[in-house]
CSV table of C-alpha atoms in Angstrom, one decimal:
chain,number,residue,atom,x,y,z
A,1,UNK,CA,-47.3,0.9,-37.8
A,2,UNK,CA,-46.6,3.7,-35.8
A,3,UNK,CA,-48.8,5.6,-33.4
A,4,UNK,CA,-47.5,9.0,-35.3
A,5,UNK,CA,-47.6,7.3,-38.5
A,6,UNK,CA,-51.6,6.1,-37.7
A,7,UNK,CA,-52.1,9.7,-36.8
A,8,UNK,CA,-51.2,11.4,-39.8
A,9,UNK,CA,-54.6,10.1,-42.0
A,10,UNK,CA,-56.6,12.4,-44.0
A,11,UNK,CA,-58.4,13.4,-41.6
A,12,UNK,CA,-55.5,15.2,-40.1
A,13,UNK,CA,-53.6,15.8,-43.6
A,14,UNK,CA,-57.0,16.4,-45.7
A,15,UNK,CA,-57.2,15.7,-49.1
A,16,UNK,CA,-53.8,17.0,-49.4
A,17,UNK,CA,-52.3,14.0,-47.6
A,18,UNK,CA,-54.2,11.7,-49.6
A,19,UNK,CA,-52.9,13.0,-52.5
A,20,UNK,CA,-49.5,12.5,-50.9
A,21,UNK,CA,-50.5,8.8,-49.9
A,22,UNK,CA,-51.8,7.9,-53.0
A,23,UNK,CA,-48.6,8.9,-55.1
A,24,UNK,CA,-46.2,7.6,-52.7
A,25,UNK,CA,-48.1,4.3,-52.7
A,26,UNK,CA,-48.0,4.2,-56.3
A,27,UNK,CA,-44.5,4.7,-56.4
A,28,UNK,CA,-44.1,1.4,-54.3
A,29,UNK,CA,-43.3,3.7,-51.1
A,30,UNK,CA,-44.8,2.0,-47.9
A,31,UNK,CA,-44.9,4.8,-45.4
A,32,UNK,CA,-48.0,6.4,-48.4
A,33,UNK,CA,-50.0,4.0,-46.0
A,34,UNK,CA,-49.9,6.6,-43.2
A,35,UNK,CA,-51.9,8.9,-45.2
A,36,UNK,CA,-55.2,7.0,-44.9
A,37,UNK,CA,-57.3,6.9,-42.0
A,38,UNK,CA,-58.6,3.9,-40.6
A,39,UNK,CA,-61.8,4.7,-39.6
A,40,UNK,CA,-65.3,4.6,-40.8
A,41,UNK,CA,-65.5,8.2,-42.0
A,42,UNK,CA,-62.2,7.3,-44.0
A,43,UNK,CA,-63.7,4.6,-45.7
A,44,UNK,CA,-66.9,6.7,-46.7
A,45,UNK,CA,-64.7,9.3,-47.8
A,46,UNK,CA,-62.6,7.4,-49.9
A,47,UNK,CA,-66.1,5.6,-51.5
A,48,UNK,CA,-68.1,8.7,-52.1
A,49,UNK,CA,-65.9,9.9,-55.4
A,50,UNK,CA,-66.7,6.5,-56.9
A,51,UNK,CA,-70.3,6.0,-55.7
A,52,UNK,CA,-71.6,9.5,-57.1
A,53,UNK,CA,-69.8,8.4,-60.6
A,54,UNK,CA,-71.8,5.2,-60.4
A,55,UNK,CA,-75.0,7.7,-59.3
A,56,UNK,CA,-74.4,10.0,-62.8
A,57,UNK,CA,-73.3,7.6,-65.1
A,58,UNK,CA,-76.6,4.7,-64.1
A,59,UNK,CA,-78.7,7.9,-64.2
A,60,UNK,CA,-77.8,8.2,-67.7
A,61,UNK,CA,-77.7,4.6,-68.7
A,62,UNK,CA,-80.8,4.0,-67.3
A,63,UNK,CA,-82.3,7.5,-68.7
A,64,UNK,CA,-81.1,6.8,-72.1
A,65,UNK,CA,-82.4,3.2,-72.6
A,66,UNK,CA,-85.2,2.2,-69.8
A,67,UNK,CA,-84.8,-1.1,-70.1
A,68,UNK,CA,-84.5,-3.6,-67.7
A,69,UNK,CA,-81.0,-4.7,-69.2
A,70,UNK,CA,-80.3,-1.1,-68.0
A,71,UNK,CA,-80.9,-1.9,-64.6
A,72,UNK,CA,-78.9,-4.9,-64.5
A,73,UNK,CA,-75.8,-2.5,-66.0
A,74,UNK,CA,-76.5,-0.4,-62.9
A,75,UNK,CA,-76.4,-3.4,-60.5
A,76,UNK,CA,-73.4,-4.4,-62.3
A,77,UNK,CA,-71.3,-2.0,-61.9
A,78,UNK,CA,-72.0,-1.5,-58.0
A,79,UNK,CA,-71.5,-5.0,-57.5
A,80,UNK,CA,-68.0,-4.5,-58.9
A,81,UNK,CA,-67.4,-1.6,-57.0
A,82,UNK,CA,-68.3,-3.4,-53.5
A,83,UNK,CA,-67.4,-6.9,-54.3
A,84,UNK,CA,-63.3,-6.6,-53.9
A,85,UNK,CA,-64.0,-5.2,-50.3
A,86,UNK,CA,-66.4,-8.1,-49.1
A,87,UNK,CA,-63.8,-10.4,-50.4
A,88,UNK,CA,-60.4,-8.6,-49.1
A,89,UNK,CA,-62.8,-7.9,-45.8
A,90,UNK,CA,-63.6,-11.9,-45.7
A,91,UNK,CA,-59.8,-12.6,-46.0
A,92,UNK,CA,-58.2,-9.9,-43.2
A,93,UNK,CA,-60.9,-12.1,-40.9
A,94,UNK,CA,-59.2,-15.3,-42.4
A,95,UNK,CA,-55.7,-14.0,-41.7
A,96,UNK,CA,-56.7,-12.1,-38.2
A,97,UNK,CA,-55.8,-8.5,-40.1
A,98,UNK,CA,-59.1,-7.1,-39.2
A,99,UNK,CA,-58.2,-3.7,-37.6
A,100,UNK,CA,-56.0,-3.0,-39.8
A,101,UNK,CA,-58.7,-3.5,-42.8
A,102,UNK,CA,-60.4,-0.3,-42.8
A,103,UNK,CA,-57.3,1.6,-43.2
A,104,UNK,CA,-56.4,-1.2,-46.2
A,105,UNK,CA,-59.7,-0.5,-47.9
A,106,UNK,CA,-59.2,3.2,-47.7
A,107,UNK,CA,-55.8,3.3,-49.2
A,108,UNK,CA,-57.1,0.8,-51.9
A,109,UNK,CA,-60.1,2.8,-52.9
A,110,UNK,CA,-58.0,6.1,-53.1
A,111,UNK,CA,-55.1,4.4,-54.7
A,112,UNK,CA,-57.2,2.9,-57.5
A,113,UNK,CA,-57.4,6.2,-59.2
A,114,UNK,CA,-53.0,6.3,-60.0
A,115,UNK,CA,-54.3,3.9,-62.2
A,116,UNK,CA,-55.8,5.9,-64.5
A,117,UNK,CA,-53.2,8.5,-64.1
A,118,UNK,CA,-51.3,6.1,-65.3
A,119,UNK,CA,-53.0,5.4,-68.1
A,120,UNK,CA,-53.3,8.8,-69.5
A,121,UNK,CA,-49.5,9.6,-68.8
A,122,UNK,CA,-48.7,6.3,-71.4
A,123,UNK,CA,-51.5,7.4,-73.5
A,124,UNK,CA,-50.2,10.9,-74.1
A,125,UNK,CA,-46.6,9.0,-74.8
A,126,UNK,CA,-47.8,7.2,-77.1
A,127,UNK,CA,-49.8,10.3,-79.0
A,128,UNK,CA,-46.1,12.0,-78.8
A,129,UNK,CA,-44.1,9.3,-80.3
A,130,UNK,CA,-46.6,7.5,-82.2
A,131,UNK,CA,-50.5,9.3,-83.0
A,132,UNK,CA,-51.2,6.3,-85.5
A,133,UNK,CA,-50.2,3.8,-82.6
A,134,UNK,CA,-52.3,5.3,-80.4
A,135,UNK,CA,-55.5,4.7,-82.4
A,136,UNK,CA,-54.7,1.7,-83.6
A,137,UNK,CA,-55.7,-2.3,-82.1
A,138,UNK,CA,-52.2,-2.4,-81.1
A,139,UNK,CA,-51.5,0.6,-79.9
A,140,UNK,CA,-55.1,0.0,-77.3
A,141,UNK,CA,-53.5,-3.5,-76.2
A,142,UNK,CA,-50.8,-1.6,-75.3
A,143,UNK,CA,-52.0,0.4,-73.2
A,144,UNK,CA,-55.0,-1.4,-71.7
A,145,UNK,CA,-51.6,-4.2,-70.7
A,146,UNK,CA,-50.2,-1.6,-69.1
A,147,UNK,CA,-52.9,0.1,-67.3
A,148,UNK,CA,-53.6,-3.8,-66.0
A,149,UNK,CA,-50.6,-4.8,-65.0
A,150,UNK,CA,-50.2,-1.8,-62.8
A,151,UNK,CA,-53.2,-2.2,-61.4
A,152,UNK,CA,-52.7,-5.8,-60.2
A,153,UNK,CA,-49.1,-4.8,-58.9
A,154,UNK,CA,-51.0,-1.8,-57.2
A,155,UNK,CA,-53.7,-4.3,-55.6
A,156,UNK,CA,-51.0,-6.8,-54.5
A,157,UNK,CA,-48.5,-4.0,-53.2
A,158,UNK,CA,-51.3,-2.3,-51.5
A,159,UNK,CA,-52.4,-5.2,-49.8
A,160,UNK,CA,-49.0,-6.5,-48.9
A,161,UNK,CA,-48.6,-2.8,-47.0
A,162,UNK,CA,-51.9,-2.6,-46.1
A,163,UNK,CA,-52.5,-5.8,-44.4
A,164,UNK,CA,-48.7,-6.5,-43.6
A,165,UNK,CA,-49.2,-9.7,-45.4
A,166,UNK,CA,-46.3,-11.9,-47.0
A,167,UNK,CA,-45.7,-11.8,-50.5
A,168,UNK,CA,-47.8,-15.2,-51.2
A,169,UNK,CA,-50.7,-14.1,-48.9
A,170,UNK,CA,-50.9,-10.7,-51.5
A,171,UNK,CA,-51.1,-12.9,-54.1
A,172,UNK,CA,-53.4,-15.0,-52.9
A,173,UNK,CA,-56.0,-11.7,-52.2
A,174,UNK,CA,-55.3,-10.7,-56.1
A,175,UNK,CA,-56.4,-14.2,-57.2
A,176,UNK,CA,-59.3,-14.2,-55.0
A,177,UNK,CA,-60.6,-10.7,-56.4
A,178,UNK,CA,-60.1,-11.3,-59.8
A,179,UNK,CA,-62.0,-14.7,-59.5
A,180,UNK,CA,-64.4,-12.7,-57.8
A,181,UNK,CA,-65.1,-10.5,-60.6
A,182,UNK,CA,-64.9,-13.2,-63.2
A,183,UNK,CA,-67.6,-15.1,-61.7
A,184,UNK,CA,-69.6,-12.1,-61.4
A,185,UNK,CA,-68.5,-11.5,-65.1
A,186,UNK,CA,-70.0,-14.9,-65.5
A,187,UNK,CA,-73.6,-14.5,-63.4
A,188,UNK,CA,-74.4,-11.1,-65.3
A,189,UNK,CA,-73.8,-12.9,-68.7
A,190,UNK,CA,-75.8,-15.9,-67.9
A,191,UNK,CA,-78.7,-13.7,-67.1
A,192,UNK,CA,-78.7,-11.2,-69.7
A,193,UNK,CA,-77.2,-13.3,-72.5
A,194,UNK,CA,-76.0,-11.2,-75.7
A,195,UNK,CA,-75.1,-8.4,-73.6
A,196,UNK,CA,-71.8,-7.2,-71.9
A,197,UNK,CA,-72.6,-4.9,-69.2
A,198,UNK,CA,-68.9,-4.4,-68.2
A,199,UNK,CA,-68.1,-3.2,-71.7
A,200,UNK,CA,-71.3,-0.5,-71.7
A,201,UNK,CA,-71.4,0.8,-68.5
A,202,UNK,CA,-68.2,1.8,-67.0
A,203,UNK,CA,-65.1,1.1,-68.2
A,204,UNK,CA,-62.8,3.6,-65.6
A,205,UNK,CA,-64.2,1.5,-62.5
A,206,UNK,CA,-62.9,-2.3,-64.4
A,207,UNK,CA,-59.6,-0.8,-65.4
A,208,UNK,CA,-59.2,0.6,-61.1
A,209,UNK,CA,-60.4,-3.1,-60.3
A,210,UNK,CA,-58.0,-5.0,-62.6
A,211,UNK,CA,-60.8,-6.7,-64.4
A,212,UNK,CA,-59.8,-5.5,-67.6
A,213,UNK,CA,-62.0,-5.6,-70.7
């Protein structure tokens, strides 16, 4: 990367350049990267939109059933924010990609959101061609397929640019997230058995994660 194209993050573009980055990105265009800044600041940027989300909606969870299976909805769903940057954060060590992670985890948390742009664009096709479609089983496996399998071509594409890794190493980082999740998946149903956290809390944050539901 470029000492222009490392100059050019959102803190010199503002929000407008992120929009920019996150589109171009999405759109499988590699210079999107240079949107993002790779510093500290960037990364709390980029983390506050989904943190205060997690704030409201685990007010209300927790407000409208005070339960303890409440709190562990809340824990949850922070865990599965967090978790894909300890893991992607554990591999750029692995693969010597550290300084370039910061900027990586910036575009990725910004990025996530095309997702469910995505989504809503395929959803409002399918309420044009098809309203019975829409609100049908099919018509949901339809578009929760979509919405995932963008999302896990967004995580590997991201990370590919991101992290100049080769094709396999992108893969691998997919893998490692999803079986991240999965086991977390696992631990939360083992201790609150009978309950599905990921399904009740917030869906949004799985689909921008490629966990799915």
């Amino acid at each position: 990367m470029s000492d222009r194209g490392a100059s050019s993050g959102p803190n010199a573009a503002g929000f407008g350049g992120i929009l920019k980055g996150m589109l171009l990105l999405g759109r499988g265009r590699a210079e999107g990267i240079a949107y993002f800044g790779g510093t500290r600041d960037s990364v709390l940027s980029a983390l506050a939109p989904r943190l205060a989300l997690w704030l409201v909606l685990g007010g209300l969870t927790i407000g409208y059933a005070p339960q303890a299976i409440s709190g562990v909805k809340v824990l949850f769903a922070l865990c599965l924010i967090l978790l894909p940057a300890v893991v992607t954060q554990a591999l750029a060590h692995h693969w010597k990609r550290e300084a370039l992670w910061l900027r990586y985890i910036t575009a990725t948390w910004w990025t996530d959101w095309v997702t469910l742009f995505v989504g809503l664009v395929v959803a409002l096709l399918m309420a044009l061609a098809s309203p019975r479609l829409l609100q049908s089983a099919m018509g949901a496996a339809i578009l929760n397929g979509v919405e995932f399998a963008y999302s896990l071509w967004l995580t590997w594409y991201v990370a590919r640019i991101g992290l100049l890794l080769r094709r396999r190493q992108a893969v691998v980082l997919v893998l490692a997230i999803l079986g991240s999740l999965g086991l977390l998946v696992l631990l939360t149903g083992l201790s609150s058995p009978g309950q599905r956290a990921w399904h009740e809390f917030l869906y949004p944050m799985l689909v921008q994660q490629g966990a799915g539901h």
